[in-house]
Short mmCIF file of C-alpha atoms in Angstrom, two decimals:
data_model
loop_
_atom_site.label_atom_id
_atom_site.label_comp_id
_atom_site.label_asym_id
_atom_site.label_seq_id
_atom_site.Cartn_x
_atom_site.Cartn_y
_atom_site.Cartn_z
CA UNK A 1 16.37 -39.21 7.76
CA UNK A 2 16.67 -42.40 9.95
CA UNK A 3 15.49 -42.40 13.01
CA UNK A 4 18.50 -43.25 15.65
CA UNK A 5 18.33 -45.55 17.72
CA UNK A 6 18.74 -43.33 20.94
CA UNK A 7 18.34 -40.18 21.09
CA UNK A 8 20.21 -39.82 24.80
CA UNK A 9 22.75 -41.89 25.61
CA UNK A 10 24.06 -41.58 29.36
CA UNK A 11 22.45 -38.00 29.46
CA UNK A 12 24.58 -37.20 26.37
CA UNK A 13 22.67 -35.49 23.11
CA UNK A 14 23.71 -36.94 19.78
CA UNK A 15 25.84 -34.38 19.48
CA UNK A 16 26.94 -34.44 22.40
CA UNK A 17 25.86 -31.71 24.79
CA UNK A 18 24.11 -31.83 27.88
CA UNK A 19 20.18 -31.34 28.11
CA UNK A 20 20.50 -27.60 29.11
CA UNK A 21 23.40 -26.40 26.74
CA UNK A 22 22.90 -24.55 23.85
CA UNK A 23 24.33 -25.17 20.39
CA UNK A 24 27.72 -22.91 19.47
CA UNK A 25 26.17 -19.18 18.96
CA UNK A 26 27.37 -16.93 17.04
CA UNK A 27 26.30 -14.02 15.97
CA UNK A 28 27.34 -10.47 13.81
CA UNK A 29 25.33 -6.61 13.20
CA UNK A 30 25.26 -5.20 10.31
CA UNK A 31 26.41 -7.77 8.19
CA UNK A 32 24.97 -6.27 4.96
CA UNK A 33 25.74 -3.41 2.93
CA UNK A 34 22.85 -2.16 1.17
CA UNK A 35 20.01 -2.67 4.19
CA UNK A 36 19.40 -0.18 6.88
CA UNK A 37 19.96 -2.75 9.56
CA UNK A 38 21.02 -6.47 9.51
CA UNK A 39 22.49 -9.31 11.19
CA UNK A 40 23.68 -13.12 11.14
CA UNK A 41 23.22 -15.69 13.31
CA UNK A 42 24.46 -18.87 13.46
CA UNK A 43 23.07 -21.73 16.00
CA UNK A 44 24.64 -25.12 15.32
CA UNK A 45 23.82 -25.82 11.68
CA UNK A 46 21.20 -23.10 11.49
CA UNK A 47 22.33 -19.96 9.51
CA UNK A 48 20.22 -17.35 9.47
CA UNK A 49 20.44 -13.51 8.04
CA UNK A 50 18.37 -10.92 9.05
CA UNK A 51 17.91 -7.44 7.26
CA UNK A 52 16.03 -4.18 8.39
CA UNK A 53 14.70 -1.88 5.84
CA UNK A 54 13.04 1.77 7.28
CA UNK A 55 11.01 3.13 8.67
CA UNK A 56 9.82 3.94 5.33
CA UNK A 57 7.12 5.24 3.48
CA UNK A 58 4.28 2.23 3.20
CA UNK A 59 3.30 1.03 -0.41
CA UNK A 60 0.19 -0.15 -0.73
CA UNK A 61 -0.69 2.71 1.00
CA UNK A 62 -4.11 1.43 2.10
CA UNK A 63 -2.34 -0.68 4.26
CA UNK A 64 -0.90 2.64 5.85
CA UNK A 65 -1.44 3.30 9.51
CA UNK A 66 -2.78 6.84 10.21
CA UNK A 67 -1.43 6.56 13.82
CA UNK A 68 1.85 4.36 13.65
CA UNK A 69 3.96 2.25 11.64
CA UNK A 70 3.39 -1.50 10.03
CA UNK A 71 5.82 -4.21 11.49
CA UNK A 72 5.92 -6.43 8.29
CA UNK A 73 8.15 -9.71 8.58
CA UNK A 74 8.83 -11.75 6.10
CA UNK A 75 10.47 -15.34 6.88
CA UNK A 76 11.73 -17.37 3.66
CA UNK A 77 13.98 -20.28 3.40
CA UNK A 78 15.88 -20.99 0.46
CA UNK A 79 15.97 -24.15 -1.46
CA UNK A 80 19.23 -25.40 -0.46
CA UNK A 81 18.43 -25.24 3.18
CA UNK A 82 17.10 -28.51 3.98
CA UNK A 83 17.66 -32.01 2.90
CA UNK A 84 15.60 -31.99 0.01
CA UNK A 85 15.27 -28.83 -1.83
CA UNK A 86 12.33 -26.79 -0.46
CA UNK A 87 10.01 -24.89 -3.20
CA UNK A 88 11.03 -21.31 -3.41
CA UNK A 89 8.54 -18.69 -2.49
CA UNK A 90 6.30 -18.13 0.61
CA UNK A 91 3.97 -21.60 1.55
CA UNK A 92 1.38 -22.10 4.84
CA UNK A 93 4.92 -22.99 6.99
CA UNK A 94 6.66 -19.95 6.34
CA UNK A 95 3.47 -17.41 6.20
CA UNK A 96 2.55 -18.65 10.01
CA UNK A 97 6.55 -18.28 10.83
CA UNK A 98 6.06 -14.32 9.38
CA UNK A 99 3.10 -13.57 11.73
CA UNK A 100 4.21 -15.07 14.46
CA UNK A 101 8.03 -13.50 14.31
CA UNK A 102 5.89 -10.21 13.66
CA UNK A 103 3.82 -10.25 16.69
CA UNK A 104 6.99 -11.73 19.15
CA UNK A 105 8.95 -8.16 17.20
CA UNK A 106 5.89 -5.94 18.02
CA UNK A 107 5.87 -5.40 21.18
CA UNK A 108 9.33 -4.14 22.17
CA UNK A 109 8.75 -1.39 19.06
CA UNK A 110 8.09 2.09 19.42
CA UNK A 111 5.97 2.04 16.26
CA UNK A 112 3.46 4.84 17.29
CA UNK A 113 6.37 7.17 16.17
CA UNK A 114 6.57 6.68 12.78
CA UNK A 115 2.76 6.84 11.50
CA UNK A 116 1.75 5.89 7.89
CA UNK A 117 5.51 4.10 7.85
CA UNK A 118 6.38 0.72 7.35
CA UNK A 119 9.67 -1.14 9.37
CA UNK A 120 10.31 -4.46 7.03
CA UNK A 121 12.07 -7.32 8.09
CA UNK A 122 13.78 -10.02 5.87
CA UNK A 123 14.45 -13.41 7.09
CA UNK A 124 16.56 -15.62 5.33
CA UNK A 125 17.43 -19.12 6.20
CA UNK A 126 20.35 -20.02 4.20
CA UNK A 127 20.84 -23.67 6.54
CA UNK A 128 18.13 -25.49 8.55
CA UNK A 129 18.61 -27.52 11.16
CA UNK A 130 15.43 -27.22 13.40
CA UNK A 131 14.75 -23.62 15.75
CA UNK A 132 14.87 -21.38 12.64
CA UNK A 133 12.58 -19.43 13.70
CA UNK A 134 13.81 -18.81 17.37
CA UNK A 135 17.57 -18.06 15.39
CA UNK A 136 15.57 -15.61 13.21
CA UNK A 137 13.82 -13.70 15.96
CA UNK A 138 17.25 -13.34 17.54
CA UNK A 139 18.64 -12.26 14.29
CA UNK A 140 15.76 -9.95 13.34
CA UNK A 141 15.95 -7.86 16.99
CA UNK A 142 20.03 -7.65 16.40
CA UNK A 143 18.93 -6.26 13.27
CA UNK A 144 16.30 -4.17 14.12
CA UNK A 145 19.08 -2.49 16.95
CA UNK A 146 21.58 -2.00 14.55
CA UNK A 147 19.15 -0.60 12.38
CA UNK A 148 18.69 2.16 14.93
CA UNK A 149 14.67 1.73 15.50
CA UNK A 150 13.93 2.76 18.58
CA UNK A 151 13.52 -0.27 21.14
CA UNK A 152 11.77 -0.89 24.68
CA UNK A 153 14.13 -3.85 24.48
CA UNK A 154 15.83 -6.71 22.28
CA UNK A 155 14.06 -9.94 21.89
CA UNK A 156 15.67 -13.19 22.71
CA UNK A 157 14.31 -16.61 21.62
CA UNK A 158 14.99 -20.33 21.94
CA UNK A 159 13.31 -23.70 21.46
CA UNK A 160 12.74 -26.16 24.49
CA UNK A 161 11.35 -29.89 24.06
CA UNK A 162 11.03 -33.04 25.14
CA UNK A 163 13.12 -36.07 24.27
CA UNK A 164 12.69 -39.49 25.46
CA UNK A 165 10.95 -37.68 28.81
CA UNK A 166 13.89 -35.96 29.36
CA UNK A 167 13.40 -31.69 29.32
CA UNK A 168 15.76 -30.34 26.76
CA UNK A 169 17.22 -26.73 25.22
CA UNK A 170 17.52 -25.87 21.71
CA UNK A 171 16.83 -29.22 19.79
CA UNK A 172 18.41 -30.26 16.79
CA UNK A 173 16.66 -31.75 13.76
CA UNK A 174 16.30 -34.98 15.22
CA UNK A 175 15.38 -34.39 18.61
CA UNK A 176 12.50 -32.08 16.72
CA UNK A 177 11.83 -34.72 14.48
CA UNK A 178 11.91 -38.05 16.66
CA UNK A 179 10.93 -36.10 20.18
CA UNK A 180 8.10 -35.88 21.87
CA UNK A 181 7.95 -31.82 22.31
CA UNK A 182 8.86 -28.88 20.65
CA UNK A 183 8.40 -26.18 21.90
CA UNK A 184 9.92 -22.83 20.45
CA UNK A 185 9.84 -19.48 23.10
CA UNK A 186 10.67 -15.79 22.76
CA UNK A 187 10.61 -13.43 25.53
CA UNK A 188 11.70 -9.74 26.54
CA UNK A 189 14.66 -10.10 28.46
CA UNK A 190 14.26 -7.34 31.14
CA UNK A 191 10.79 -7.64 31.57
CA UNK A 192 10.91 -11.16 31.14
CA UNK A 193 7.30 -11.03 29.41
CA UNK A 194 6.66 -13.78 26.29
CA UNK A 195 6.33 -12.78 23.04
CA UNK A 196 5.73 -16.36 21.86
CA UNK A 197 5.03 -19.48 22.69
CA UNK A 198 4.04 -22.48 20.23
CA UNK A 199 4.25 -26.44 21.38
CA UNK A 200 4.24 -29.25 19.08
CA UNK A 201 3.65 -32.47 21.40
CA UNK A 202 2.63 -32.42 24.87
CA UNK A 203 3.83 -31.80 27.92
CA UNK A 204 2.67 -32.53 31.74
CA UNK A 205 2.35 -29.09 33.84
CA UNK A 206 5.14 -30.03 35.69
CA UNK A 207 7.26 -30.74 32.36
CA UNK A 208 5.68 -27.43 30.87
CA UNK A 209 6.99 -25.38 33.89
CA UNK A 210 10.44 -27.25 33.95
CA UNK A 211 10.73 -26.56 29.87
CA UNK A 212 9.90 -22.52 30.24
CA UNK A 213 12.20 -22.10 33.30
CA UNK A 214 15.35 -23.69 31.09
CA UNK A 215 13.58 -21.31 28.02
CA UNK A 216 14.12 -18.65 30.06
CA UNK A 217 18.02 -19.86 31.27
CA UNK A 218 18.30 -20.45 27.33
CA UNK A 219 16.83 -16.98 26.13
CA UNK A 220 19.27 -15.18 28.74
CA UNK A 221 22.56 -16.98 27.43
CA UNK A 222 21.58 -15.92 24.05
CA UNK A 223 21.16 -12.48 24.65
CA UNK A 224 24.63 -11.92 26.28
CA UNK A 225 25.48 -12.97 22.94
CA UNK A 226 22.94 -10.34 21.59
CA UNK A 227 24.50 -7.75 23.18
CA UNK A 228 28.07 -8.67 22.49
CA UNK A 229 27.25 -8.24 18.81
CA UNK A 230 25.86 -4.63 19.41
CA UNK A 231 28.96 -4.04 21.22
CA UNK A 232 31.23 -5.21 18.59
CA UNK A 233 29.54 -3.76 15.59
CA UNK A 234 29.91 -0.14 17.40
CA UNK A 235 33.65 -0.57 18.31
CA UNK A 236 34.55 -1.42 14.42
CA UNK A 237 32.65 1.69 13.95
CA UNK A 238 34.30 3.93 16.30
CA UNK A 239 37.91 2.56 14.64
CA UNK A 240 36.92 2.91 10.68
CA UNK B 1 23.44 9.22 40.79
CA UNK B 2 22.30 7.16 37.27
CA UNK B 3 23.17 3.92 36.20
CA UNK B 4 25.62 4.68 33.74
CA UNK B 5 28.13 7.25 33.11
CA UNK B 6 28.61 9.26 30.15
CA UNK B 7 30.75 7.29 27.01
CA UNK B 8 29.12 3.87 28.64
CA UNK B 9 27.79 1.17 25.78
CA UNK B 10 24.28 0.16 26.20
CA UNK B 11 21.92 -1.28 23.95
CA UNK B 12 17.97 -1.32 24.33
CA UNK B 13 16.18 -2.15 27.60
CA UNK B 14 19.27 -0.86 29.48
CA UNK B 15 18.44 0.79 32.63
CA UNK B 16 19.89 4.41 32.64
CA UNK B 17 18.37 6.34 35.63
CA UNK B 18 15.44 6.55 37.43
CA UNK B 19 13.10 9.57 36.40
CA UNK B 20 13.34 11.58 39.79
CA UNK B 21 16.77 12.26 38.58
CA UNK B 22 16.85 12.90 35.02
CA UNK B 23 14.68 13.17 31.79
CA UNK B 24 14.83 11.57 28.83
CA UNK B 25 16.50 12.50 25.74
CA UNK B 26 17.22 10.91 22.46
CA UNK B 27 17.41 7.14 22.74
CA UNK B 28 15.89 6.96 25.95
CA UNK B 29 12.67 6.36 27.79
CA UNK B 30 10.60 6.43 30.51
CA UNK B 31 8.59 3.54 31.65
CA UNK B 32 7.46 3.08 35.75
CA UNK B 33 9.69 5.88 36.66
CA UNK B 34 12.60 4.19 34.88
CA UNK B 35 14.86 5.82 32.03
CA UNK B 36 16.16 2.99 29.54
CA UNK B 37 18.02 3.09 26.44
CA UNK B 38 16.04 2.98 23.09
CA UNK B 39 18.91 3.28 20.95
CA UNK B 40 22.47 1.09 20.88
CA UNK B 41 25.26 3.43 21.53
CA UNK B 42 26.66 5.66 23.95
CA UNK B 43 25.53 7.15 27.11
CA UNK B 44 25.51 10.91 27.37
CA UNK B 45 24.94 12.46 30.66
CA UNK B 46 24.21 15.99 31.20
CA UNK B 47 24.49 16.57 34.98
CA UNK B 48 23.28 20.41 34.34
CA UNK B 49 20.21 20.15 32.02
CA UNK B 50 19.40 16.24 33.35
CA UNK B 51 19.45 15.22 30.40
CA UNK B 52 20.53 11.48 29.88
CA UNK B 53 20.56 10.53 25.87
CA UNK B 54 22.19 7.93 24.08
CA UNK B 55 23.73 8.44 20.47
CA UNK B 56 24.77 5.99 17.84
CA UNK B 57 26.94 7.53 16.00
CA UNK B 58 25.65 8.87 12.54
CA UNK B 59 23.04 6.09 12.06
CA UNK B 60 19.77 6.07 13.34
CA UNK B 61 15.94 6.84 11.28
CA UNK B 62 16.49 9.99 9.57
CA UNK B 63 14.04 13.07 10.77
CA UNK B 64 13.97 16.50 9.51
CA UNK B 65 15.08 19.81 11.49
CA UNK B 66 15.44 22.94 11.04
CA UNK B 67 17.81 24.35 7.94
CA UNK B 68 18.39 20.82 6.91
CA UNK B 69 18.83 20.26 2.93
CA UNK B 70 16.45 18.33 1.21
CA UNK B 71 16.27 17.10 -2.21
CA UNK B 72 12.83 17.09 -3.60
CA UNK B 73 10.35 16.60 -6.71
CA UNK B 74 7.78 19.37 -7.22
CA UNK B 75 4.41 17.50 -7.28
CA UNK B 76 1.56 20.19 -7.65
CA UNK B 77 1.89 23.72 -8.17
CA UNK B 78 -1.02 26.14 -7.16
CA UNK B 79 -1.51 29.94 -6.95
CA UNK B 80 -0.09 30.68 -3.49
CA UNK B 81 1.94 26.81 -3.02
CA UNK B 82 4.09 24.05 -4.32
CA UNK B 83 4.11 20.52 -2.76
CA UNK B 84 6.97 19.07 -2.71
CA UNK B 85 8.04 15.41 -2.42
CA UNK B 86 10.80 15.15 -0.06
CA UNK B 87 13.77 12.57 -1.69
CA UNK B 88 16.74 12.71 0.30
CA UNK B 89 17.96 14.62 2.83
CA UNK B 90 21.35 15.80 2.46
CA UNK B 91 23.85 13.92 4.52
CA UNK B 92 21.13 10.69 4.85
CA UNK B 93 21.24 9.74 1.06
CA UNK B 94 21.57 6.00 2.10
CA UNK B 95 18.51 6.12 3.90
CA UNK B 96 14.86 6.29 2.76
CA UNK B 97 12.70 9.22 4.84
CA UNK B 98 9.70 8.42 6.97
CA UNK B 99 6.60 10.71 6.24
CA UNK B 100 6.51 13.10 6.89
CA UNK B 101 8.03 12.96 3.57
CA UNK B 102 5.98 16.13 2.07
CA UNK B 103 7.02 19.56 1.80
CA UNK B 104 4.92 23.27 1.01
CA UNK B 105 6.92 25.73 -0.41
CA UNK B 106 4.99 29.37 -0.10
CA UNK B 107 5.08 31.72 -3.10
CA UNK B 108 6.83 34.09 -0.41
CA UNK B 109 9.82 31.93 0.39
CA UNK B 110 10.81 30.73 -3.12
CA UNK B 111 12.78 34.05 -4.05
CA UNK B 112 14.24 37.04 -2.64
CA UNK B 113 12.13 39.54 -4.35
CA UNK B 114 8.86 39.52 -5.65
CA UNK B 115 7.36 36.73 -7.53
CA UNK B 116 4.19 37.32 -9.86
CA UNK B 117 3.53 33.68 -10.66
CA UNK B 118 4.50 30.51 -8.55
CA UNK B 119 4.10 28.44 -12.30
CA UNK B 120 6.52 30.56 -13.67
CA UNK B 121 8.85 29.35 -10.90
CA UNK B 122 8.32 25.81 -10.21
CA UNK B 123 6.31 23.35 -12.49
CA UNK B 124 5.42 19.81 -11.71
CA UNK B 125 8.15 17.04 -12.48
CA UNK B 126 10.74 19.38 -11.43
CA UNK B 127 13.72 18.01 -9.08
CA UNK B 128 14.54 21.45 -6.59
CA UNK B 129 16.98 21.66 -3.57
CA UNK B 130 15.32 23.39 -0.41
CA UNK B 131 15.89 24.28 2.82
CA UNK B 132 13.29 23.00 5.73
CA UNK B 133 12.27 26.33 7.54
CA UNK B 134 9.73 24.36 9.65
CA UNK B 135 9.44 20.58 10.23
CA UNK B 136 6.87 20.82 13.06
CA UNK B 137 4.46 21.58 10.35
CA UNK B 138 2.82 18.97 7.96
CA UNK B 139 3.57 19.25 5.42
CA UNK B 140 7.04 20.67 6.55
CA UNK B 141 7.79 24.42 5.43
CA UNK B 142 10.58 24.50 2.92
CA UNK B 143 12.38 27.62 1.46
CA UNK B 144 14.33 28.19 -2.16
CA UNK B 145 15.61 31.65 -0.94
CA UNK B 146 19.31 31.37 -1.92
CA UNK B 147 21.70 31.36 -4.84
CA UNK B 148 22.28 27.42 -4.31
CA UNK B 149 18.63 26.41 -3.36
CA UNK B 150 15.83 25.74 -6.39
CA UNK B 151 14.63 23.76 -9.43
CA UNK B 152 18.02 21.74 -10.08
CA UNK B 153 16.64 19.96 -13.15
CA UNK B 154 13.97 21.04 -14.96
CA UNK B 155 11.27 19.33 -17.53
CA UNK B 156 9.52 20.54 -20.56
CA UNK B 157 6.01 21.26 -19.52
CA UNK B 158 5.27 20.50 -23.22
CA UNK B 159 7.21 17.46 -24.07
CA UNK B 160 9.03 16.52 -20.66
CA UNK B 161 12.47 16.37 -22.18
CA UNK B 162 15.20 18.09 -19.72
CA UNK B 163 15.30 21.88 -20.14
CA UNK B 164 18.72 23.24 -21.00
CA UNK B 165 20.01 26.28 -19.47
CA UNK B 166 20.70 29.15 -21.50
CA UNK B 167 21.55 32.72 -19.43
CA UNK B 168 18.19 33.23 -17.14
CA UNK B 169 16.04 31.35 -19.92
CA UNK B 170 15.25 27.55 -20.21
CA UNK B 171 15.15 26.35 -23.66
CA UNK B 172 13.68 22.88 -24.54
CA UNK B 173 16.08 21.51 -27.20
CA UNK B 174 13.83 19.26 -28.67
CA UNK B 175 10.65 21.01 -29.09
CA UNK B 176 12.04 25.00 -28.59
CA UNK B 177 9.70 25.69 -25.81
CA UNK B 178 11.40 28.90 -23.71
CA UNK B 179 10.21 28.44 -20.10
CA UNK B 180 11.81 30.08 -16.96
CA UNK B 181 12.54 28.72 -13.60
CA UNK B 182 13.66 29.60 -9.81
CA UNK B 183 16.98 27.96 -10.63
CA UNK B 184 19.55 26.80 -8.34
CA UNK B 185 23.40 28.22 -9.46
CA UNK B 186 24.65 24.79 -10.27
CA UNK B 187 21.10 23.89 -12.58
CA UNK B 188 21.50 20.64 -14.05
CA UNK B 189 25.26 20.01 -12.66
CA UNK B 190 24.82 17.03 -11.54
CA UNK B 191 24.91 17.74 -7.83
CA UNK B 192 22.70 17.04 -5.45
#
């Protein structure tokens, strides 16, 4: 990838949106046939599915939980979802994506009701264009809804960064690539607690206050859009 | 007054009522005197028992209750008990069960009348329909007491091929073995 030139041009983005927009969301529960929950997202270029499979009996069962269930997340990106074709299977990257989408997930579970079960969750990244993992969180607590698990709450998640010392939402690949900052956030919308936080870069503790308060903005635009797929995946219900 | 009224959507984290007003049922909760929604789906409020749920329609985690039908493979068979391994439950086939996932059946609830010997009834490998009679219990109680509740398919207990049915007798039709069985009325039908 070439680096452009600018990355900001008269407080434009290269693709043209302003420093606190998002990229064009979209997203659709229960998407897939055979899993118990699931759900797609879309966020610019990203394209993300999610699938939800239990609570079910755990296998190995020494990793069985006398007093609650197992959250086990698994994020995997296949090899036709970046530029050059990425290695099937799980590598350091993707195992460090799978714990940390676990522990954002986690919290907003009831999993003390379901001892010696396990709730799985499948993330696949069909298209790649930087914030995977915030558009996989988003998918994976759509999923986990329409999967019926009880929930405290849904999970929302977006990426902030810096760019040429400007604060910016939801980078793309080049911004993540050629910026100074990434940084990707997930929180609990009502309680507006964080469920994760990583940085790549640096930031000032002005910028890092500046970049959380347009996470937050972010987070709650996204989960409107949460919540609208919930919506519509019950009203196709209630017609067929 | 709550939040919500009754046939309102909500998803999780959705305030519903406080908790001087109303308790909890299914697909809610209670957290700093606050009832939210646990569940996505519809608001039910019931203004006489207080209760304020929310349902989602058919789906949800399958649990067991009370004269549900369960599908089942017999996995030890003792003097008094058989344990069963709970499959399905009838109505939630495209869903996998959360343990508890175990059933007992007693030597008292597998037939209507008297039964001598529980190995004579049930033998290990065996696929049975029951009824739960407890699921507050672990393992759950099951029953077989009923024309359409028992061993559904049967196995050799000397070569493991399928027994066939023939009047109140099992035959084995590859080895000859005649065993006997609490039998369901539609043995080895082909319905679950």
């Amino acid at each position: 990838m070439e680096k452009p030139e600018k990355l900001i041009v008269d407080g434009r983005r290269l693709d043209g949106r302003a420093p606190d927009e998002l990229r064009p969301l979209k997203i659709k529960a229960g998407v897939l046939e055979r899993a118990d929950g699931s759900a797609y997202v879309e966020l610019g270029n990203n394209k993300v599915f999610a699938a939800v499979y239990g609570p079910r009996e755990m296998h190995p069962r020494h990793d069985q939980q006398p007093d609650a269930a197992v959250l086990r997340c698994r994020y995997s990106m296949a090899p036709f979802s970046v530029e050059d074709r990425k290695k099937p299977g799980p590598d350091r990257r993707s195992m460090e994506i799978s714990k940390v989408t676990k522990e954002a997930l986690e919290p907003v579970l009831f999993l003390e009701l379901y001892p010696r079960s396990v709730i799985d969750v499948f993330i696949e990244v069909l298209q790649a264009d930087a914030g995977t993992r915030t558009a996989g969180i988003n998918a994976a607590a759509v999923a986990l809804a329409d999967a019926g698990v009880p929930m405290r709450d849904l999970v929302s998640s977006v990426a902030v960064g810096k760019v040429e010392d400007t604060i910016v939402l939801d980078l793309i690949k080049e911004e993540d690539q050629f910026g100074t900052t990434d940084m990707p956030v997930a929180i609990i919308p009502r309680k507006k607690a964080i469920t994760l936080l990583q940085m790549d870069g640096h930031f000032t503790k002005e910028e890092f206050k500046q970049a959380l308060d347009l996470a937050f903005r972010g987070c709650e635009k996204i989960y409107e859009v949460q919540r609208q797929a919930l919506k519509e995946k019950y009203a196709i219900k209630e017609s067929g | 007054m709550p939040e919500v009224s009754t046939g309102d959507f909500v998803v999780p984290g959705d305030l519903l009522a406080t908790a001087e007003e109303f308790v909890p049922g299914n697909g809610a909760y209670e957290e700093d005197g606050k009832i939210y929604a646990a569940n996505a789906g519809v608001v039910l409020v019931d203004a006489r028992t207080k209760h304020i749920s929310v349902f989602s329609r058919g789906a949800g985690v399958p649990t067991l209750k009370r004269g549900d039908i369960i599908i089942g493979k017999i996995e030890e068979v003792r003097d008094q008990n058989a344990t069963v391994v709970i499959g399905a439950l009838r109505g939630r086939e495209d869903r996998a069960l959360p343990p508890p996932n175990v059933g007992l059946i007693h030597i008292s609830q597998t037939d209507a009348g008297y039964v001598k010997d529980l190995s004579r009834e049930f033998r290990v490998g065996d696929i049975v329909r029951a009824k739960v009679i407890n699921a507050n219990r672990e393992p759950v109680l099951l029953s077989t007491v009923g024309d359409d509740l028992g061993v559904i398919v049967a196995f050799c207990s000397r070569c493991r091929s399928p027994l066939v049915r023939q009047g109140k007798k099992l035959v084995c039709e590859s080895c000859g073995n005649v065993e006997s069985r609490k039998m369901a009325n539609d043995y080895r039908k082909g319905v679950l």
